[in-house]
Amino acid sequence: MGERTNRGPGLRASLFPLTGPLRFLLLSSFLIPLGSFMVLPFMSVFLHERLGMGLGTVGVVLAVASLVQFSGGIVGGALADRIGLRRTMVWALVVRTAGFAGLLLALRWPPLAVWALVLTCCGAALYLPANKAYLVHGVDDARRPAFLSAGNAALNAGMAVGPLIAGPFVLSSPGWLFAAVTTLFLAITAGHARLPGTDGARPPASEDTARPGLLAGVALLPFAANALAFYLYFHFQHFLAVYAVERASSAFYSVVLLLCFTLVIVVQPLASGLIRRMPYSLALAVGFTGLATGSAVLAAGTRAALLAGGALITLGDIVLFLKNDLEALRRSPRSDAVVFGQQRLAAGLGACASGVLGGQLYGLGERTGDTGWFWLLAAVQCLLLPPLLLTLRRRTARLPVSDGDHEGALTRDGTDGRIPGR
C-alpha cells in the first residue's frame, strides 16, 4: 500500500536522461500527428464540401475510420507481441504512408478518398500500441505516467501545429498538402527502420503453448470507461469542425484546436503524478464532469463558447485518457503492447458509436436549423451514462482472485505486483 501514497520522482527526474532512440521516438510522436493533422481534422469538411457527401454519410465514413483506427489497435498489440515493437512500427508506417499517397490520387478519382482514409487509420491502429510499449519498455511503474505524458505532449504538439499549417490549403491546394505529408511519412518510416529492437527482452513463445486470445486478461472497468470516454469525447472530435467553421472560420477552428492541444502539452505532464495518485472513482468523476460542462458551453455557439467549451472538454479528457491507460496497465497481466491494444479497441468502439449516432443527430440538427441542442444532448449523456460504470465497478470488485487466475485482472487489487515492462 505504501507504493500508492508515495509521491514518486519528479517529472524531470522521471524522464531524464533520455537515450537517442527515445529522443527520436518522442520527435516522431510530434512529426507523425503533425503530418496526420494537416489532413485528418478537415476530413469532415473535405468530404462534405469537396466531394459533396451528405453529413449522415460523412458520419458513417468517420465512424468506420475511427473504428478501424482505434479498434484495430488490438491487432497492433498482438502483432507487436509476435514480431516485435520496431517491426510493427515500421510496417504500420508503410501502410499509413500508402494511405496518404492514396489521398493524393483521390483528387483524380474521388471515391478512392474513403479507402485512403481507412488505410491511414489502419496504419495508426498498428502503430500506436507498439509506440507506447516501446516508450515505456523496462520503465518502472512510478515513472510510467511521466513517459506516457511526454509522449502524449509530443503527440498533441503535432496535432496542434498541423491544422495551423494546413488550414489555408486543405480545400484550396490539397494536392501539394497530401504530397508533402506523404514525403514526411516516408522519412519517418526510414528513421524507424534504424531503431534498435527490444525483442531480446521478450521471452520467446513456446510452440507448445497456445497463444492467449486478444481479449484475455482485459481490465474490464478501464476498458468500459475508455469506451464511454471516447464515445462522449468524439462528439467533439468528429463534429466541432463543421460546427466551428460555419460559425466562425477554418482559421478560428485551428485556434480552438491549438488551445486544446496546448492544454494537453502543458497540463498533462505536470499533472501526471497527481493523476496517477488520484483514486480511480474520483478521476472518472472529474473527467466526465469536464466533458459535460464543456459540451454544454459549446451549445452557445459563440467564439468565446467554442474556446471555453473546448478547454473544459480537453481538461476532462486529460484526466480520463491517462488514468484509464494507467489503470489498465496496473490491472492486466498481459504485455504493455497488448494492454494498449485492448484500450484502443475500447476507444474504437466508443468513437465508432459516436460517429454513427452523432452524424445522424447532427444532420438532423442541421436540417432543423439548430445544431446547438446537439451539444446539450451530449452534455446530458456525459452526466447520465457514467453512473452505469459504478455498477460495473461493484461487480468486478466482488470477483474472487485466485493464484494464477487471470480473471484477477478484473478486480481492484489483483495486479499490484505487476512486473514493469511485461
Short mmCIF file of C-alpha atoms in Angstrom, two decimals:
data_model
loop_
_atom_site.label_atom_id
_atom_site.label_comp_id
_atom_site.label_asym_id
_atom_site.label_seq_id
_atom_site.Cartn_x
_atom_site.Cartn_y
_atom_site.Cartn_z
CA MET A 1 0.00 0.00 0.00
CA GLY A 2 2.96 2.31 0.59
CA GLU A 3 3.62 2.46 -3.14
CA ARG A 4 0.25 4.10 -3.74
CA THR A 5 0.88 7.01 -1.35
CA ASN A 6 4.47 7.59 -2.46
CA ARG A 7 4.71 10.79 -4.47
CA GLY A 8 7.42 9.26 -6.69
CA PRO A 9 10.14 11.11 -8.63
CA GLY A 10 9.51 14.50 -10.18
CA LEU A 11 8.75 14.95 -13.86
CA ARG A 12 12.31 15.87 -14.85
CA ALA A 13 13.90 13.10 -12.76
CA SER A 14 11.46 10.58 -14.22
CA LEU A 15 12.28 11.41 -17.83
CA PHE A 16 16.00 12.12 -17.97
CA PRO A 17 18.44 11.06 -19.20
CA LEU A 18 16.77 10.06 -22.48
CA THR A 19 18.52 7.68 -24.86
CA GLY A 20 18.92 8.50 -28.56
CA PRO A 21 16.16 6.08 -29.64
CA LEU A 22 13.72 7.56 -27.11
CA ARG A 23 14.54 11.09 -28.26
CA PHE A 24 13.84 10.02 -31.84
CA LEU A 25 10.62 8.32 -30.77
CA LEU A 26 9.44 11.48 -28.99
CA LEU A 27 10.36 13.54 -32.08
CA SER A 28 8.38 11.09 -34.20
CA SER A 29 5.50 11.38 -31.75
CA PHE A 30 5.45 15.05 -32.76
CA LEU A 31 6.04 14.65 -36.50
CA ILE A 32 3.53 11.84 -37.11
CA PRO A 33 0.49 13.75 -35.75
CA LEU A 34 1.87 16.93 -37.33
CA GLY A 35 1.55 15.30 -40.74
CA SER A 36 -1.66 13.47 -39.93
CA PHE A 37 -3.41 16.55 -38.54
CA MET A 38 -2.52 18.58 -41.58
CA VAL A 39 -5.20 16.39 -43.17
CA LEU A 40 -7.44 14.43 -40.80
CA PRO A 41 -9.21 17.18 -38.77
CA PHE A 42 -10.53 18.64 -42.03
CA MET A 43 -11.79 15.37 -43.49
CA SER A 44 -15.41 16.06 -42.49
CA VAL A 45 -15.25 19.42 -44.29
CA PHE A 46 -13.28 17.93 -47.22
CA LEU A 47 -15.71 15.05 -47.73
CA HIS A 48 -18.76 17.29 -47.27
CA GLU A 49 -17.73 20.30 -49.35
CA ARG A 50 -15.12 19.00 -51.80
CA LEU A 51 -16.67 15.60 -52.52
CA GLY A 52 -20.30 16.55 -51.87
CA MET A 53 -21.14 13.84 -49.30
CA GLY A 54 -24.13 14.36 -47.01
CA LEU A 55 -23.38 14.76 -43.33
CA GLY A 56 -25.08 11.47 -42.49
CA THR A 57 -22.78 9.69 -44.93
CA VAL A 58 -19.78 11.64 -43.62
CA GLY A 59 -20.67 10.50 -40.10
CA VAL A 60 -20.73 6.85 -41.18
CA VAL A 61 -17.39 7.20 -43.00
CA LEU A 62 -15.81 8.83 -39.95
CA ALA A 63 -17.32 6.14 -37.73
CA VAL A 64 -15.79 3.36 -39.81
CA ALA A 65 -12.44 5.16 -39.95
CA SER A 66 -12.46 5.68 -36.17
CA LEU A 67 -13.41 2.05 -35.58
CA VAL A 68 -10.50 0.90 -37.71
CA GLN A 69 -8.03 3.38 -36.25
CA PHE A 70 -8.78 2.62 -32.63
CA SER A 71 -10.18 -0.90 -32.51
CA GLY A 72 -7.50 -2.16 -34.86
CA GLY A 73 -5.06 -1.36 -32.08
CA ILE A 74 -5.83 -4.73 -30.53
CA VAL A 75 -4.40 -6.34 -33.68
CA GLY A 76 -1.44 -3.96 -33.50
CA GLY A 77 -0.75 -5.02 -29.91
CA ALA A 78 -0.92 -8.71 -30.78
CA LEU A 79 1.30 -8.18 -33.83
CA ALA A 80 3.89 -6.36 -31.71
CA ASP A 81 3.84 -9.28 -29.29
CA ARG A 82 4.53 -11.63 -32.19
CA ILE A 83 7.06 -9.83 -34.44
CA GLY A 84 8.44 -7.16 -32.11
CA LEU A 85 7.83 -3.48 -31.45
CA ARG A 86 10.17 -1.98 -34.06
CA ARG A 87 8.98 -4.18 -36.94
CA THR A 88 5.38 -3.43 -36.11
CA MET A 89 6.00 0.32 -36.10
CA VAL A 90 7.81 0.16 -39.46
CA TRP A 91 5.05 -1.86 -41.16
CA ALA A 92 2.43 0.45 -39.67
CA LEU A 93 4.18 3.49 -41.11
CA VAL A 94 4.43 1.85 -44.53
CA VAL A 95 0.66 1.31 -44.50
CA ARG A 96 -0.03 4.85 -43.32
CA THR A 97 2.25 6.38 -45.94
CA ALA A 98 0.37 4.45 -48.63
CA GLY A 99 -2.88 5.90 -47.26
CA PHE A 100 -1.72 9.50 -47.60
CA ALA A 101 -0.45 8.75 -51.11
CA GLY A 102 -3.95 7.40 -51.82
CA LEU A 103 -5.49 10.72 -50.75
CA LEU A 104 -3.30 12.43 -53.33
CA LEU A 105 -4.56 10.05 -56.02
CA ALA A 106 -8.13 10.59 -54.83
CA LEU A 107 -8.03 14.13 -56.21
CA ARG A 108 -8.28 12.49 -59.64
CA TRP A 109 -10.64 9.68 -58.54
CA PRO A 110 -12.71 10.91 -55.53
CA PRO A 111 -14.14 7.51 -54.42
CA LEU A 112 -10.58 6.49 -53.52
CA ALA A 113 -10.60 9.09 -50.71
CA VAL A 114 -12.68 6.88 -48.41
CA TRP A 115 -10.40 3.87 -48.89
CA ALA A 116 -7.28 6.01 -48.49
CA LEU A 117 -8.67 7.41 -45.23
CA VAL A 118 -9.34 3.90 -43.93
CA LEU A 119 -5.81 2.86 -44.93
CA THR A 120 -4.25 5.71 -42.95
CA CYS A 121 -6.37 4.61 -39.98
CA CYS A 122 -5.12 1.02 -40.37
CA GLY A 123 -1.56 2.31 -40.09
CA ALA A 124 -2.41 4.30 -36.97
CA ALA A 125 -4.07 1.24 -35.43
CA LEU A 126 -0.95 -0.86 -35.88
CA TYR A 127 1.47 1.86 -34.79
CA LEU A 128 0.30 3.33 -31.51
CA PRO A 129 0.29 0.26 -29.19
CA ALA A 130 3.84 -0.60 -30.28
CA ASN A 131 4.90 3.04 -29.95
CA LYS A 132 3.60 3.34 -26.39
CA ALA A 133 5.05 -0.02 -25.39
CA TYR A 134 8.47 0.94 -26.83
CA LEU A 135 8.35 4.22 -24.93
CA VAL A 136 7.72 2.60 -21.52
CA HIS A 137 9.73 -0.59 -22.14
CA GLY A 138 11.51 -1.53 -18.91
CA VAL A 139 10.31 1.61 -17.09
CA ASP A 140 9.12 1.16 -13.50
CA ASP A 141 5.52 1.94 -12.57
CA ALA A 142 6.32 5.21 -10.77
CA ARG A 143 7.95 6.71 -13.90
CA ARG A 144 5.42 5.48 -16.46
CA PRO A 145 2.99 8.42 -16.13
CA ALA A 146 5.84 10.82 -16.97
CA PHE A 147 6.86 8.85 -20.07
CA LEU A 148 3.29 8.42 -21.29
CA SER A 149 2.59 12.11 -20.64
CA ALA A 150 5.74 13.14 -22.54
CA GLY A 151 4.62 11.02 -25.49
CA ASN A 152 1.11 12.49 -25.27
CA ALA A 153 2.55 16.01 -25.07
CA ALA A 154 4.64 15.46 -28.20
CA LEU A 155 1.63 13.93 -29.96
CA ASN A 156 -0.62 16.82 -29.04
CA ALA A 157 2.01 19.38 -30.05
CA GLY A 158 1.99 17.86 -33.53
CA MET A 159 -1.81 17.76 -33.53
CA ALA A 160 -1.85 21.47 -32.61
CA VAL A 161 0.61 22.68 -35.23
CA GLY A 162 -0.69 20.53 -38.11
CA PRO A 163 -4.07 22.28 -38.56
CA LEU A 164 -2.43 25.71 -38.29
CA ILE A 165 -0.13 24.87 -41.20
CA ALA A 166 -2.77 23.17 -43.32
CA GLY A 167 -5.88 25.25 -42.62
CA PRO A 168 -5.42 27.70 -45.52
CA PHE A 169 -4.55 24.94 -48.02
CA VAL A 170 -6.69 21.89 -47.28
CA LEU A 171 -9.52 22.99 -49.59
CA SER A 172 -7.65 25.34 -51.94
CA SER A 173 -4.45 23.34 -52.62
CA PRO A 174 -4.91 19.81 -51.25
CA GLY A 175 -2.56 18.24 -53.83
CA TRP A 176 0.54 19.95 -52.51
CA LEU A 177 -0.58 19.24 -48.96
CA PHE A 178 -1.09 15.49 -49.49
CA ALA A 179 2.26 15.25 -51.35
CA ALA A 180 4.12 16.98 -48.50
CA VAL A 181 2.57 14.70 -45.87
CA THR A 182 3.41 11.59 -47.90
CA THR A 183 7.05 12.71 -48.16
CA LEU A 184 7.21 13.38 -44.42
CA PHE A 185 5.93 9.89 -43.64
CA LEU A 186 8.49 8.31 -45.99
CA ALA A 187 11.28 10.00 -43.99
CA ILE A 188 9.80 8.96 -40.63
CA THR A 189 9.48 5.35 -41.81
CA ALA A 190 13.15 5.28 -42.81
CA GLY A 191 14.12 6.56 -39.36
CA HIS A 192 12.09 3.90 -37.56
CA ALA A 193 13.85 1.18 -39.55
CA ARG A 194 17.09 2.19 -37.78
CA LEU A 195 15.74 1.92 -34.23
CA PRO A 196 17.21 -0.86 -32.04
CA GLY A 197 14.87 -3.76 -31.41
CA THR A 198 13.54 -4.77 -27.98
CA ASP A 199 12.87 -8.40 -28.88
CA GLY A 200 15.67 -9.76 -26.74
CA ALA A 201 13.85 -8.67 -23.58
CA ARG A 202 10.71 -10.50 -24.61
CA PRO A 203 10.54 -14.18 -23.59
CA PRO A 204 10.20 -16.42 -26.64
CA ALA A 205 6.84 -18.14 -27.03
CA SER A 206 6.88 -21.91 -26.80
CA GLU A 207 5.49 -23.76 -29.77
CA ASP A 208 3.58 -25.99 -27.37
CA THR A 209 1.94 -23.07 -25.59
CA ALA A 210 -1.29 -21.77 -27.02
CA ARG A 211 -1.32 -18.04 -27.52
CA PRO A 212 -3.89 -16.24 -25.34
CA GLY A 213 -6.85 -14.61 -27.05
CA LEU A 214 -6.81 -10.93 -27.95
CA LEU A 215 -9.11 -10.06 -25.04
CA ALA A 216 -7.59 -12.45 -22.49
CA GLY A 217 -6.71 -10.63 -19.27
CA VAL A 218 -8.60 -7.48 -20.24
CA ALA A 219 -9.08 -4.99 -17.41
CA LEU A 220 -12.84 -4.70 -17.65
CA LEU A 221 -13.56 -1.43 -15.84
CA PRO A 222 -10.82 0.65 -17.56
CA PHE A 223 -11.90 -0.93 -20.87
CA ALA A 224 -15.53 0.11 -20.38
CA ALA A 225 -14.59 3.55 -19.04
CA ASN A 226 -12.34 4.15 -22.05
CA ALA A 227 -15.10 3.16 -24.48
CA LEU A 228 -17.54 5.55 -22.83
CA ALA A 229 -15.00 8.38 -22.61
CA PHE A 230 -14.18 8.13 -26.31
CA TYR A 231 -17.86 7.87 -27.25
CA LEU A 232 -18.56 11.15 -25.48
CA TYR A 233 -15.32 12.91 -26.47
CA PHE A 234 -15.71 12.08 -30.16
CA HIS A 235 -18.89 14.12 -30.38
CA PHE A 236 -16.40 16.98 -30.04
CA GLN A 237 -13.71 15.43 -32.23
CA HIS A 238 -15.96 14.49 -35.16
CA PHE A 239 -18.30 17.45 -35.40
CA LEU A 240 -16.61 20.52 -33.94
CA ALA A 241 -15.02 21.26 -37.35
CA VAL A 242 -18.38 21.64 -39.11
CA TYR A 243 -19.90 23.47 -36.12
CA ALA A 244 -16.99 25.93 -35.72
CA VAL A 245 -16.35 26.61 -39.40
CA GLU A 246 -19.98 27.58 -40.06
CA ARG A 247 -19.99 29.93 -37.03
CA ALA A 248 -16.51 31.37 -37.34
CA SER A 249 -13.92 30.14 -39.87
CA SER A 250 -11.46 27.32 -40.50
CA ALA A 251 -8.73 29.57 -39.11
CA PHE A 252 -10.62 30.06 -35.84
CA TYR A 253 -11.26 26.31 -35.65
CA SER A 254 -7.48 25.87 -35.86
CA VAL A 255 -7.11 28.31 -32.95
CA VAL A 256 -9.57 26.23 -30.86
CA LEU A 257 -7.56 23.10 -31.63
CA LEU A 258 -4.34 24.93 -30.74
CA LEU A 259 -5.76 25.87 -27.33
CA CYS A 260 -6.90 22.30 -26.66
CA PHE A 261 -3.62 20.72 -27.66
CA THR A 262 -1.60 23.32 -25.73
CA LEU A 263 -3.52 22.40 -22.59
CA VAL A 264 -2.62 18.74 -23.07
CA ILE A 265 1.03 19.61 -23.76
CA VAL A 266 1.36 21.79 -20.65
CA VAL A 267 -1.12 20.37 -18.13
CA GLN A 268 -0.89 16.59 -18.58
CA PRO A 269 2.86 16.18 -17.91
CA LEU A 270 2.64 18.48 -14.88
CA ALA A 271 -0.46 16.70 -13.57
CA SER A 272 0.66 13.15 -14.42
CA GLY A 273 1.83 12.37 -10.88
CA LEU A 274 -1.39 13.74 -9.38
CA ILE A 275 -3.49 11.74 -11.86
CA ARG A 276 -1.52 8.60 -11.00
CA ARG A 277 -2.23 9.04 -7.27
CA MET A 278 -5.87 10.10 -7.75
CA PRO A 279 -8.44 7.43 -6.76
CA TYR A 280 -9.95 5.93 -9.89
CA SER A 281 -13.53 6.84 -8.99
CA LEU A 282 -12.53 10.48 -8.41
CA ALA A 283 -10.67 10.58 -11.74
CA LEU A 284 -13.77 9.31 -13.55
CA ALA A 285 -15.98 11.88 -11.82
CA VAL A 286 -13.63 14.78 -12.61
CA GLY A 287 -13.13 13.71 -16.23
CA PHE A 288 -16.77 13.15 -17.15
CA THR A 289 -17.81 16.38 -15.40
CA GLY A 290 -15.33 18.26 -17.58
CA LEU A 291 -16.80 16.68 -20.72
CA ALA A 292 -20.36 17.52 -19.63
CA THR A 293 -19.60 21.14 -18.76
CA GLY A 294 -17.62 21.73 -21.95
CA SER A 295 -20.32 20.25 -24.17
CA ALA A 296 -22.99 22.42 -22.55
CA VAL A 297 -20.87 25.54 -23.08
CA LEU A 298 -20.38 24.71 -26.78
CA ALA A 299 -24.14 24.92 -27.29
CA ALA A 300 -23.94 28.72 -27.03
CA GLY A 301 -22.12 28.74 -30.39
CA THR A 302 -20.14 31.96 -29.85
CA ARG A 303 -16.39 32.21 -30.37
CA ALA A 304 -15.84 32.51 -26.62
CA ALA A 305 -18.02 29.43 -26.06
CA LEU A 306 -16.03 27.46 -28.64
CA LEU A 307 -12.79 28.28 -26.82
CA ALA A 308 -14.14 27.71 -23.31
CA GLY A 309 -16.03 24.53 -24.21
CA GLY A 310 -13.02 23.08 -25.99
CA ALA A 311 -10.80 23.85 -22.99
CA LEU A 312 -13.17 22.20 -20.49
CA ILE A 313 -13.56 19.09 -22.65
CA THR A 314 -9.78 18.88 -23.01
CA LEU A 315 -9.21 19.10 -19.25
CA GLY A 316 -11.68 16.26 -18.80
CA ASP A 317 -10.00 14.03 -21.36
CA ILE A 318 -6.53 14.78 -19.88
CA VAL A 319 -7.65 13.02 -16.71
CA LEU A 320 -9.73 10.26 -18.29
CA PHE A 321 -7.44 9.05 -21.04
CA LEU A 322 -4.24 8.92 -18.95
CA LYS A 323 -5.90 7.40 -15.88
CA ASN A 324 -7.67 4.70 -17.90
CA ASP A 325 -4.38 3.65 -19.52
CA LEU A 326 -2.52 3.60 -16.19
CA GLU A 327 -5.30 1.64 -14.52
CA ALA A 328 -5.42 -0.89 -17.37
CA LEU A 329 -1.64 -1.40 -17.17
CA ARG A 330 -1.89 -1.92 -13.41
CA ARG A 331 -4.72 -4.43 -13.57
CA SER A 332 -3.81 -6.56 -16.59
CA PRO A 333 -1.22 -9.39 -16.65
CA ARG A 334 -0.70 -9.01 -20.42
CA SER A 335 2.20 -7.27 -22.19
CA ASP A 336 2.14 -3.47 -22.46
CA ALA A 337 1.50 -3.58 -26.21
CA VAL A 338 -1.49 -5.90 -25.78
CA VAL A 339 -2.91 -3.74 -22.97
CA PHE A 340 -2.61 -0.60 -25.08
CA GLY A 341 -4.20 -2.50 -27.97
CA GLN A 342 -7.14 -3.54 -25.79
CA GLN A 343 -7.62 0.05 -24.69
CA ARG A 344 -7.53 1.15 -28.33
CA LEU A 345 -10.26 -1.39 -29.09
CA ALA A 346 -12.41 0.22 -26.40
CA ALA A 347 -11.64 3.65 -27.85
CA GLY A 348 -12.61 2.48 -31.33
CA LEU A 349 -15.93 1.08 -30.21
CA GLY A 350 -16.76 4.35 -28.50
CA ALA A 351 -15.59 6.54 -31.38
CA CYS A 352 -17.50 4.44 -33.91
CA ALA A 353 -20.73 4.68 -31.92
CA SER A 354 -20.19 8.42 -31.64
CA GLY A 355 -19.73 8.79 -35.41
CA VAL A 356 -22.80 6.74 -36.33
CA LEU A 357 -25.18 8.24 -33.78
CA GLY A 358 -23.64 11.71 -33.75
CA GLY A 359 -23.70 12.01 -37.54
CA GLN A 360 -27.41 11.29 -37.68
CA LEU A 361 -28.20 13.65 -34.79
CA TYR A 362 -26.01 16.47 -36.11
CA GLY A 363 -27.52 16.08 -39.57
CA LEU A 364 -30.99 16.32 -38.01
CA GLY A 365 -29.97 19.47 -36.18
CA GLU A 366 -28.64 20.98 -39.39
CA ARG A 367 -31.91 20.26 -41.19
CA THR A 368 -33.92 21.89 -38.39
CA GLY A 369 -31.61 24.91 -38.36
CA ASP A 370 -30.37 24.49 -34.76
CA THR A 371 -27.27 22.39 -34.02
CA GLY A 372 -26.79 23.84 -30.53
CA TRP A 373 -29.09 21.22 -28.99
CA PHE A 374 -26.68 18.52 -30.28
CA TRP A 375 -24.14 19.67 -27.68
CA LEU A 376 -26.75 19.88 -24.93
CA LEU A 377 -27.71 16.27 -25.65
CA ALA A 378 -24.04 15.31 -25.48
CA ALA A 379 -23.76 17.05 -22.08
CA VAL A 380 -26.78 15.14 -20.75
CA GLN A 381 -25.19 11.85 -21.84
CA CYS A 382 -21.95 12.83 -20.04
CA LEU A 383 -23.95 13.07 -16.81
CA LEU A 384 -26.31 10.10 -17.20
CA LEU A 385 -24.10 7.36 -18.69
CA PRO A 386 -21.03 7.33 -16.36
CA PRO A 387 -23.02 6.17 -13.28
CA LEU A 388 -23.50 2.87 -15.11
CA LEU A 389 -19.78 2.30 -14.60
CA LEU A 390 -20.38 2.22 -10.84
CA THR A 391 -22.46 -0.92 -11.33
CA LEU A 392 -19.61 -2.48 -13.28
CA ARG A 393 -17.16 -1.40 -10.58
CA ARG A 394 -19.20 -3.14 -7.86
CA ARG A 395 -19.50 -6.32 -9.95
CA THR A 396 -15.75 -6.57 -10.67
CA ALA A 397 -14.82 -5.75 -7.08
CA ARG A 398 -16.71 -8.87 -5.95
CA LEU A 399 -14.93 -11.25 -8.33
CA PRO A 400 -12.69 -13.74 -6.46
CA VAL A 401 -8.95 -13.70 -7.05
CA SER A 402 -7.03 -16.97 -7.10
CA ASP A 403 -3.33 -17.54 -7.68
CA GLY A 404 -2.54 -17.83 -11.36
CA ASP A 405 -6.08 -16.89 -12.36
CA HIS A 406 -6.04 -14.09 -14.92
CA GLU A 407 -9.60 -13.17 -14.03
CA GLY A 408 -7.95 -11.40 -11.12
CA ALA A 409 -7.17 -8.68 -13.65
CA LEU A 410 -10.80 -7.67 -13.34
CA THR A 411 -10.51 -6.91 -9.63
CA ARG A 412 -9.30 -3.76 -7.94
CA ASP A 413 -6.13 -5.08 -6.30
CA GLY A 414 -5.32 -8.19 -8.28
CA THR A 415 -2.24 -6.92 -10.12
CA ASP A 416 -0.42 -4.60 -7.69
CA GLY A 417 2.66 -6.77 -8.19
CA ARG A 418 2.65 -6.49 -11.98
CA ILE A 419 6.18 -6.68 -13.41
CA PRO A 420 7.20 -3.42 -15.17
CA GLY A 421 7.79 -3.86 -18.86
CA ARG A 422 5.66 -7.00 -19.22
#
